[in-house]
mmCIF file of C-alpha atoms and ligand atoms in Angstrom:
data_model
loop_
_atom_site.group_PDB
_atom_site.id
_atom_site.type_symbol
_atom_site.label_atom_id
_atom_site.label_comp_id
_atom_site.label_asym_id
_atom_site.label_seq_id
_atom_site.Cartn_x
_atom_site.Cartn_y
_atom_site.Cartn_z
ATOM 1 C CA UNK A 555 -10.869 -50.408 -21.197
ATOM 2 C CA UNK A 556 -11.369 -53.334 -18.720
ATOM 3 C CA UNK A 557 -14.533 -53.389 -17.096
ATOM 4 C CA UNK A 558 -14.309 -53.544 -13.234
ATOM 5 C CA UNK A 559 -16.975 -55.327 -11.025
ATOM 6 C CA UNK A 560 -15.824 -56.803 -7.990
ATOM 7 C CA UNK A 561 -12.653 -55.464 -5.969
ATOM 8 C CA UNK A 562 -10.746 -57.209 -3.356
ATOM 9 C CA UNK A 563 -9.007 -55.691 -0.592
ATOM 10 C CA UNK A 564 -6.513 -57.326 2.068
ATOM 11 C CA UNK A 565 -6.384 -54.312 4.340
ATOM 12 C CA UNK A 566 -2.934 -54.281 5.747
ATOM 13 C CA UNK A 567 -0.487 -52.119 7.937
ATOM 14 C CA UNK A 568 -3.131 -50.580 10.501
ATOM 15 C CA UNK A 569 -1.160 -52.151 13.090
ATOM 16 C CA UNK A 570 2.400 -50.677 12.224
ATOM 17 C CA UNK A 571 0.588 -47.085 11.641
ATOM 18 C CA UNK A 572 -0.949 -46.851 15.088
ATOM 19 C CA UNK A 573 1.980 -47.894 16.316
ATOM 20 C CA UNK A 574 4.014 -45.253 14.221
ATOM 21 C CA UNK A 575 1.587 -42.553 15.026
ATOM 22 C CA UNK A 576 1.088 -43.015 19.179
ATOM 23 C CA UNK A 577 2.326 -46.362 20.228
ATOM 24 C CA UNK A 578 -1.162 -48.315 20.079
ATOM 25 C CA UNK A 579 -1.599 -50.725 17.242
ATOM 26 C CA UNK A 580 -5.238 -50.129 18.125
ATOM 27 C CA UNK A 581 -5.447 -46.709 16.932
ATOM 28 C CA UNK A 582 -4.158 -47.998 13.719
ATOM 29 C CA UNK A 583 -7.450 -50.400 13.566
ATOM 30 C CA UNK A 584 -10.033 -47.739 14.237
ATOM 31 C CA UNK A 585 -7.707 -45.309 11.539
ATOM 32 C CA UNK A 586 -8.332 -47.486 8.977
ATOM 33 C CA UNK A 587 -12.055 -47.328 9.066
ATOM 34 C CA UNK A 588 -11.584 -44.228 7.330
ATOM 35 C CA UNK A 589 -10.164 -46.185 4.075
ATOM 36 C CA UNK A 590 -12.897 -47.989 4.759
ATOM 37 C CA UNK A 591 -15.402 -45.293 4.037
ATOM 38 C CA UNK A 592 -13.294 -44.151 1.045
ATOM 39 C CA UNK A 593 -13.274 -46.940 -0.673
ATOM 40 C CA UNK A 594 -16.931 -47.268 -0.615
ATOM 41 C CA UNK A 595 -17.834 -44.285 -1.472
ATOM 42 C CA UNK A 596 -15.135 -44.881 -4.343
ATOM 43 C CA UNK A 597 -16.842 -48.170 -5.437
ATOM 44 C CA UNK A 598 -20.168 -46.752 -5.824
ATOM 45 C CA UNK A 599 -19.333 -43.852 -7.422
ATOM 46 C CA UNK A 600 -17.144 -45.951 -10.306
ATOM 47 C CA UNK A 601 -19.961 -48.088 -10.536
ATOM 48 C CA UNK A 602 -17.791 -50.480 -8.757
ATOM 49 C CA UNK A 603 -20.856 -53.328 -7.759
ATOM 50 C CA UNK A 604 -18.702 -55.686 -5.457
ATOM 51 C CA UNK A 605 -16.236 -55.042 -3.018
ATOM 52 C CA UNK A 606 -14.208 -57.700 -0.936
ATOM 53 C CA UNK A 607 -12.762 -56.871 2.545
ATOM 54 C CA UNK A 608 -10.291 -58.966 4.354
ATOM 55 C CA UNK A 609 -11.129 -57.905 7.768
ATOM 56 C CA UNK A 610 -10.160 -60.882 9.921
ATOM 57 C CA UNK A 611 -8.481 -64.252 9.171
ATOM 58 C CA UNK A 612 -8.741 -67.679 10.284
ATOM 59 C CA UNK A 613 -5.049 -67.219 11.099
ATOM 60 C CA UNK A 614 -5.944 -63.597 13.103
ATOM 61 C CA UNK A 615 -7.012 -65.630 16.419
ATOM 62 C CA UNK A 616 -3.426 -65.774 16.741
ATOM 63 C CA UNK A 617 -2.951 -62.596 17.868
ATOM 64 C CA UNK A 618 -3.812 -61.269 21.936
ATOM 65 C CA UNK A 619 -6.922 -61.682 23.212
ATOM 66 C CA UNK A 620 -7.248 -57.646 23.682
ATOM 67 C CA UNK A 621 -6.570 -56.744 20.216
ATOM 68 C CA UNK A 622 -9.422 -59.358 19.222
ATOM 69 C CA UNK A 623 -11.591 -57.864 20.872
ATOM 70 C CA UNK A 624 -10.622 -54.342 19.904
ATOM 71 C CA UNK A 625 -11.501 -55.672 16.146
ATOM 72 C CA UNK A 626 -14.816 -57.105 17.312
ATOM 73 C CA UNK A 627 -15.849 -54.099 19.421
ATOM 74 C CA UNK A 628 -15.089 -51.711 16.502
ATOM 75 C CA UNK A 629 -16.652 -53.864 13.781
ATOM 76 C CA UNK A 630 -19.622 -53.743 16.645
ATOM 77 C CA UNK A 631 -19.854 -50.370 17.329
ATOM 78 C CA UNK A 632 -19.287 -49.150 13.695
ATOM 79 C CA UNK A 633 -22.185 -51.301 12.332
ATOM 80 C CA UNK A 634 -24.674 -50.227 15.123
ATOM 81 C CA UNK A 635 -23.896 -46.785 14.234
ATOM 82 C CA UNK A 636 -23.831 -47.124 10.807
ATOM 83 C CA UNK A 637 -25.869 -49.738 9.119
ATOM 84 C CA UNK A 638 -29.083 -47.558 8.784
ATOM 85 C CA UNK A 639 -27.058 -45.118 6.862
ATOM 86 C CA UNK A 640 -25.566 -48.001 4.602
ATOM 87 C CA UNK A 641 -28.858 -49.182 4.312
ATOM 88 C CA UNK A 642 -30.231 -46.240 3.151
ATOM 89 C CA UNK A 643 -27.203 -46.302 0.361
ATOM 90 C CA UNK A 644 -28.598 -49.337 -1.161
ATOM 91 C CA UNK A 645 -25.685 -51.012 0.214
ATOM 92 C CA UNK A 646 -25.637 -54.687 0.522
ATOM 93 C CA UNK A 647 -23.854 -56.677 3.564
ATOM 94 C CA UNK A 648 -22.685 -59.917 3.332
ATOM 95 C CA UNK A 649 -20.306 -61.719 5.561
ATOM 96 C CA UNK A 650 -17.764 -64.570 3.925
ATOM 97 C CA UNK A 651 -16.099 -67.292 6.729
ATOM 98 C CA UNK A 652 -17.897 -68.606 9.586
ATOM 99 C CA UNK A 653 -19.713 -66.375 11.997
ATOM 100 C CA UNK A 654 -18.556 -67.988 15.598
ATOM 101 C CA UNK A 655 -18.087 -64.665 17.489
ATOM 102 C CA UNK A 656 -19.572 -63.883 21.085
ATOM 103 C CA UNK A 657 -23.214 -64.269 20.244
ATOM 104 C CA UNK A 658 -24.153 -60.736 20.525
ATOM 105 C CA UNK A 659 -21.673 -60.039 16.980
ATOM 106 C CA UNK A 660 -23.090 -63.092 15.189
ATOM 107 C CA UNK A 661 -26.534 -61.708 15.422
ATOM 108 C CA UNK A 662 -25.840 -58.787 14.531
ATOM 109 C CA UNK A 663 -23.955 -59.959 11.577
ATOM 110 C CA UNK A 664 -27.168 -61.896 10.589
ATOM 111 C CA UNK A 665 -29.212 -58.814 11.116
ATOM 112 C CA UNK A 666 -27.056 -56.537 8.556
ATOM 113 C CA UNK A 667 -26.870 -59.363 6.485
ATOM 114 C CA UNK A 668 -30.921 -59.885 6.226
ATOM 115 C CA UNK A 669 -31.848 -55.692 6.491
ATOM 116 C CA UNK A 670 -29.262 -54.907 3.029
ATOM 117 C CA UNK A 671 -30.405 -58.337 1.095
ATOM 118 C CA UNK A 672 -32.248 -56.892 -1.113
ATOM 119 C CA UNK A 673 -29.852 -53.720 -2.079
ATOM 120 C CA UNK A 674 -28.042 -53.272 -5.203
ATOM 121 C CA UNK A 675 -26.051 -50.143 -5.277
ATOM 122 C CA UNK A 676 -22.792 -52.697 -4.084
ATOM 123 C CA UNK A 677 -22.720 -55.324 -2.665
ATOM 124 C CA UNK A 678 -19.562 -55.536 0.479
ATOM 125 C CA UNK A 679 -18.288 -59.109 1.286
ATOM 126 C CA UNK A 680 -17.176 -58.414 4.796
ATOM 127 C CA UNK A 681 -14.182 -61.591 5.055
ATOM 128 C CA UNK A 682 -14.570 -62.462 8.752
ATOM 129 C CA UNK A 683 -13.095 -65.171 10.181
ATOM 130 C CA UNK A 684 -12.021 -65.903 6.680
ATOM 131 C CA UNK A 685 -9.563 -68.704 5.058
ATOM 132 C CA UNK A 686 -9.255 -69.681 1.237
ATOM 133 C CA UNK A 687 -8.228 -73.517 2.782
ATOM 134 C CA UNK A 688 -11.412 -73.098 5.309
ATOM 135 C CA UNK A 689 -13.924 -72.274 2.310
ATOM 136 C CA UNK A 690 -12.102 -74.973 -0.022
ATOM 137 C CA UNK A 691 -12.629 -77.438 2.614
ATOM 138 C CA UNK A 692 -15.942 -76.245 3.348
ATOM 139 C CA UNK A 693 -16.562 -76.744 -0.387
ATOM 140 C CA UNK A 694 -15.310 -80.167 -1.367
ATOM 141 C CA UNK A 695 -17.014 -81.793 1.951
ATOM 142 C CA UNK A 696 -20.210 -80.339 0.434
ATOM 143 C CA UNK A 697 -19.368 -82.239 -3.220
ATOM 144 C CA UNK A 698 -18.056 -85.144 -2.132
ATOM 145 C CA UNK A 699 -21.136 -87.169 -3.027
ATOM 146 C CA UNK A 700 -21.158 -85.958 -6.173
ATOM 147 C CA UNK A 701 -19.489 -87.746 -9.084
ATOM 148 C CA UNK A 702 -17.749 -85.158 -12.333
ATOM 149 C CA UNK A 703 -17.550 -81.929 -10.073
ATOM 150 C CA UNK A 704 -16.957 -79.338 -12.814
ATOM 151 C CA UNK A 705 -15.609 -75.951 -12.102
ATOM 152 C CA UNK A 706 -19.495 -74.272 -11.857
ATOM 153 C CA UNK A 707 -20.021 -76.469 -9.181
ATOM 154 C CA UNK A 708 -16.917 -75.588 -6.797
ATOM 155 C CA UNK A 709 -18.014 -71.764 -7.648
ATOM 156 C CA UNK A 710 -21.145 -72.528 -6.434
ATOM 157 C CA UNK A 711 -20.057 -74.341 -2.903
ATOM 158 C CA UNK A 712 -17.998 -71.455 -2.021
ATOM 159 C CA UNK A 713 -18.722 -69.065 0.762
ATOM 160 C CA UNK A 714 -18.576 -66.748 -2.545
ATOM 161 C CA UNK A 715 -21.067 -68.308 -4.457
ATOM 162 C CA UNK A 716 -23.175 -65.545 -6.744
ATOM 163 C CA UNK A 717 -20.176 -63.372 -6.368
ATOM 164 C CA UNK A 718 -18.671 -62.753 -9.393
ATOM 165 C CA UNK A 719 -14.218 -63.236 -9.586
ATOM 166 C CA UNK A 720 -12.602 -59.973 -8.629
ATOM 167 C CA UNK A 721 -10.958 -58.718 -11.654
ATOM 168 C CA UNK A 722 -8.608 -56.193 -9.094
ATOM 169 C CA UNK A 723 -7.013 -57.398 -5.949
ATOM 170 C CA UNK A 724 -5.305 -54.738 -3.291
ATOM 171 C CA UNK A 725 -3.069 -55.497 -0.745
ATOM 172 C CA UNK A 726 -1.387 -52.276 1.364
ATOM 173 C CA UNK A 727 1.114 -52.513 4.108
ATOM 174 C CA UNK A 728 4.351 -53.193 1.924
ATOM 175 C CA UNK A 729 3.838 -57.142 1.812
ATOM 176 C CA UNK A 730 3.865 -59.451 -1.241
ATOM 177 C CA UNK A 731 1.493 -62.223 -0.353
ATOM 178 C CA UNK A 732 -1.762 -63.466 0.002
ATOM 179 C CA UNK A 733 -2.097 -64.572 3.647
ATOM 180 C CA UNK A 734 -4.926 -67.674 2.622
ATOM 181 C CA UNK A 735 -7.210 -65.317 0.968
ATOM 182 C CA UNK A 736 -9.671 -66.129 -2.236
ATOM 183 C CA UNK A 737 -6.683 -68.587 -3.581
ATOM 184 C CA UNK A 738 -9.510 -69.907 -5.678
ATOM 185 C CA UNK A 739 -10.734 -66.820 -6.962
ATOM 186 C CA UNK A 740 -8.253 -64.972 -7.882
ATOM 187 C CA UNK A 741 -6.867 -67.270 -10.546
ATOM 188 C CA UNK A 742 -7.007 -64.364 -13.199
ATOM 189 C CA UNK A 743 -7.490 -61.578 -10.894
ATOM 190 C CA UNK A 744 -4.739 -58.406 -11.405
ATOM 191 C CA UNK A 745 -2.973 -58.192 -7.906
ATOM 192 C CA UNK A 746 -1.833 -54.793 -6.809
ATOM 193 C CA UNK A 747 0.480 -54.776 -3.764
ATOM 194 C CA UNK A 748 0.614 -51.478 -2.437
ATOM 195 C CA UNK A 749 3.937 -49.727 -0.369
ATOM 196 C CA UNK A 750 1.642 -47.578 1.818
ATOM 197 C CA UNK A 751 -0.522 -49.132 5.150
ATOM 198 C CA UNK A 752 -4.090 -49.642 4.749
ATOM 199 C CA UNK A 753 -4.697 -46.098 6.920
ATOM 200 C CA UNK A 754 -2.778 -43.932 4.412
ATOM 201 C CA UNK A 755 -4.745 -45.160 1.480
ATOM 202 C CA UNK A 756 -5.822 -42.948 -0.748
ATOM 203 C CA UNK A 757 -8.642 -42.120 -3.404
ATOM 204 C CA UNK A 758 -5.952 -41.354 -5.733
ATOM 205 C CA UNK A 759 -4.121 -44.560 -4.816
ATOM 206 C CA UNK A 760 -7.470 -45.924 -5.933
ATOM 207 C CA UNK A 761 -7.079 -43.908 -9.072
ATOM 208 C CA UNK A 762 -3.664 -44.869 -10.014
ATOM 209 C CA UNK A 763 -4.639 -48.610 -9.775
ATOM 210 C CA UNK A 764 -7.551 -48.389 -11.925
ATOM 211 C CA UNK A 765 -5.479 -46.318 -14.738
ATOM 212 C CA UNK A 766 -2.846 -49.234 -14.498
ATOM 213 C CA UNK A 767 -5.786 -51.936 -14.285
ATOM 214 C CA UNK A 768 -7.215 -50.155 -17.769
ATOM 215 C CA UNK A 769 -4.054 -50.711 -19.490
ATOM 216 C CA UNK A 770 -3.422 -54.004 -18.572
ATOM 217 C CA UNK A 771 -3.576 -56.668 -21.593
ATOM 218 C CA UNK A 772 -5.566 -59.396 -19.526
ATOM 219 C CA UNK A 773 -5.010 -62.288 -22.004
ATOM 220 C CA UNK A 774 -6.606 -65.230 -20.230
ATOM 221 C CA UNK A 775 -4.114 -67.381 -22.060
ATOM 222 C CA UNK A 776 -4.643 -66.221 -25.398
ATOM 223 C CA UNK A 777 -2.115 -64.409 -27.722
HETATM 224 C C1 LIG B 64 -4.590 -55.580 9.039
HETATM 225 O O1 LIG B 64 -3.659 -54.809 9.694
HETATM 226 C C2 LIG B 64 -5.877 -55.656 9.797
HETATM 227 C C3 LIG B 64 -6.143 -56.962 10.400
HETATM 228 C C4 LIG B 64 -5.458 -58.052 10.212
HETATM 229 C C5 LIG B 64 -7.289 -57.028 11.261
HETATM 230 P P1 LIG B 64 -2.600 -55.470 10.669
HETATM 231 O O2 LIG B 64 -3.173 -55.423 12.044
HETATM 232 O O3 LIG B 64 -2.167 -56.768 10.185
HETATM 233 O O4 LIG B 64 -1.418 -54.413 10.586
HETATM 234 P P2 LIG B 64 0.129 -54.757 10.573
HETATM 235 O O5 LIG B 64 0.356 -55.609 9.375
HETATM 236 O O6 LIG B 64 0.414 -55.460 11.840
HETATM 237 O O7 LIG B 64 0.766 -53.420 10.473
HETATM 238 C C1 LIG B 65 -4.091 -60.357 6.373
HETATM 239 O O1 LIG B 65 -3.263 -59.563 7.139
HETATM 240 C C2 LIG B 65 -5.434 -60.460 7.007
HETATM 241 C C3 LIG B 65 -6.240 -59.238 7.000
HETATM 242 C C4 LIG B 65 -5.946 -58.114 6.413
HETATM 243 C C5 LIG B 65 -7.491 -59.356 7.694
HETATM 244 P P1 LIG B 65 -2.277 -60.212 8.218
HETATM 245 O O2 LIG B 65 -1.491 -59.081 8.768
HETATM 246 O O3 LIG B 65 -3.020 -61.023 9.178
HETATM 247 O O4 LIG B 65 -1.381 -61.146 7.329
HETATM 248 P P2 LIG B 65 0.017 -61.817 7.651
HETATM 249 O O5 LIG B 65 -0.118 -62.522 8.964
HETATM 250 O O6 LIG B 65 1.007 -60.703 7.720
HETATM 251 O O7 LIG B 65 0.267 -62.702 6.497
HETATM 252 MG MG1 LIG B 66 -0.620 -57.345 8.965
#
């Protein structure tokens, strides 16, 4: 049996489901805070103590101004309504990538961040505004005073830092690649690309990875 602590998700394919179910990539969005939900309540009850979302991407501010704010109205809303209740859960929230939303989100962002710091039950890294290259960056300009930079101290400039490797990583919506997210820490990390968008997710999606995570021979290079 491997052991699983931290899972990563790149939630993708809410926009082609809202737009398959009533025309508004939008609906597709606010759908897929229902995965959401599931998979927390998954993680906590497989004992599950990180979980990674890739919510928005540095390369997301690409996309029209209305769907932007869409995202940032329903990450708003949802966390107003919710974060006493996640709170209560012993749920932790942290946010990776740099906060530089409209300044009402950013504190609000600090607020969940400093109410859940002490909780234990899981911790949720919410990836927002989030880019591997950004973090690596951010990283190496904080190092490069430093003279024999060993592999502890990159781990330890990340955005990531304390957070241990995911050993799973999801991505739904029927697309093989890793769109600039944790390219340093998933070096040994199982990746699971999923057919199905991130809305018709399933527990026992959930359930089938983990049975074909168990199996897995992770060698780390040895025989
Ligand atoms: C992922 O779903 C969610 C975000 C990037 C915020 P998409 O919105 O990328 O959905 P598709 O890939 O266009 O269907
Ligand atoms: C990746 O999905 C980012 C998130 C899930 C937040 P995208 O839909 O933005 O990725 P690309 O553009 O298809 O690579
Ligand atoms: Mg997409």
């Amino acid at each position: 049996m491997n052991p699983v602590n931290h899972m990563a998700i790149i939630m993708d394919g809410n926009g082609r489901w809202g737009l398959k179910h009533r025309n508004s990539r939008n609906l597709g969005h606010k759908e897929g805070l229902k995965s959401v939900e599931m998979v927390m309540r998954y993680c906590i009850k497989k004992r599950i103590k990180f979980l990674t979302l890739y919510a928005f991407s540095t390369e997301n501010w690409k996309r029209p101004l209305k769907e932007r704010n869409y995202l940032f109205n329903l990450l708003e809303i949802y966390l107003k309504e919710k974060l006493e209740k996640i709170n209560n859960e012993k749920i932790r929230i942290k946010i990776i990538g740099e906060k530089n939303f409209s300044k009402g989100l950013n504190k609000l962002l600090d607020f969940a961040e400093k109410k859940t710091i002490k909780n234990t039950k899981l911790q949720i890294n919410l990836a927002l505004n989030y880019g591997s290259k950004k973090e690596l960056i951010y990283a190496f300009n904080k190092l490069k005073k430093r003279k024999g930079v060993t592999e502890n101290d990159v781990n330890k400039s990340l955005y990531t830092k304390n957070i241990p490797d995911p050993e799973i990583l999801v991505r739904t919506g029927n697309t093989q690649r890793l769109s600039n997210f944790l390219l340093w820490q998933i070096a040994y990390t199982e990746i699971f690309f999923e057919k199905k968008l991130w809305p018709d997710f399933k527990r026992e999606d959930l359930n089938k990875i983990m049975k074909k995570f168990s199996k897995v021979k992770r060698n780390f290079g040895k025989i």
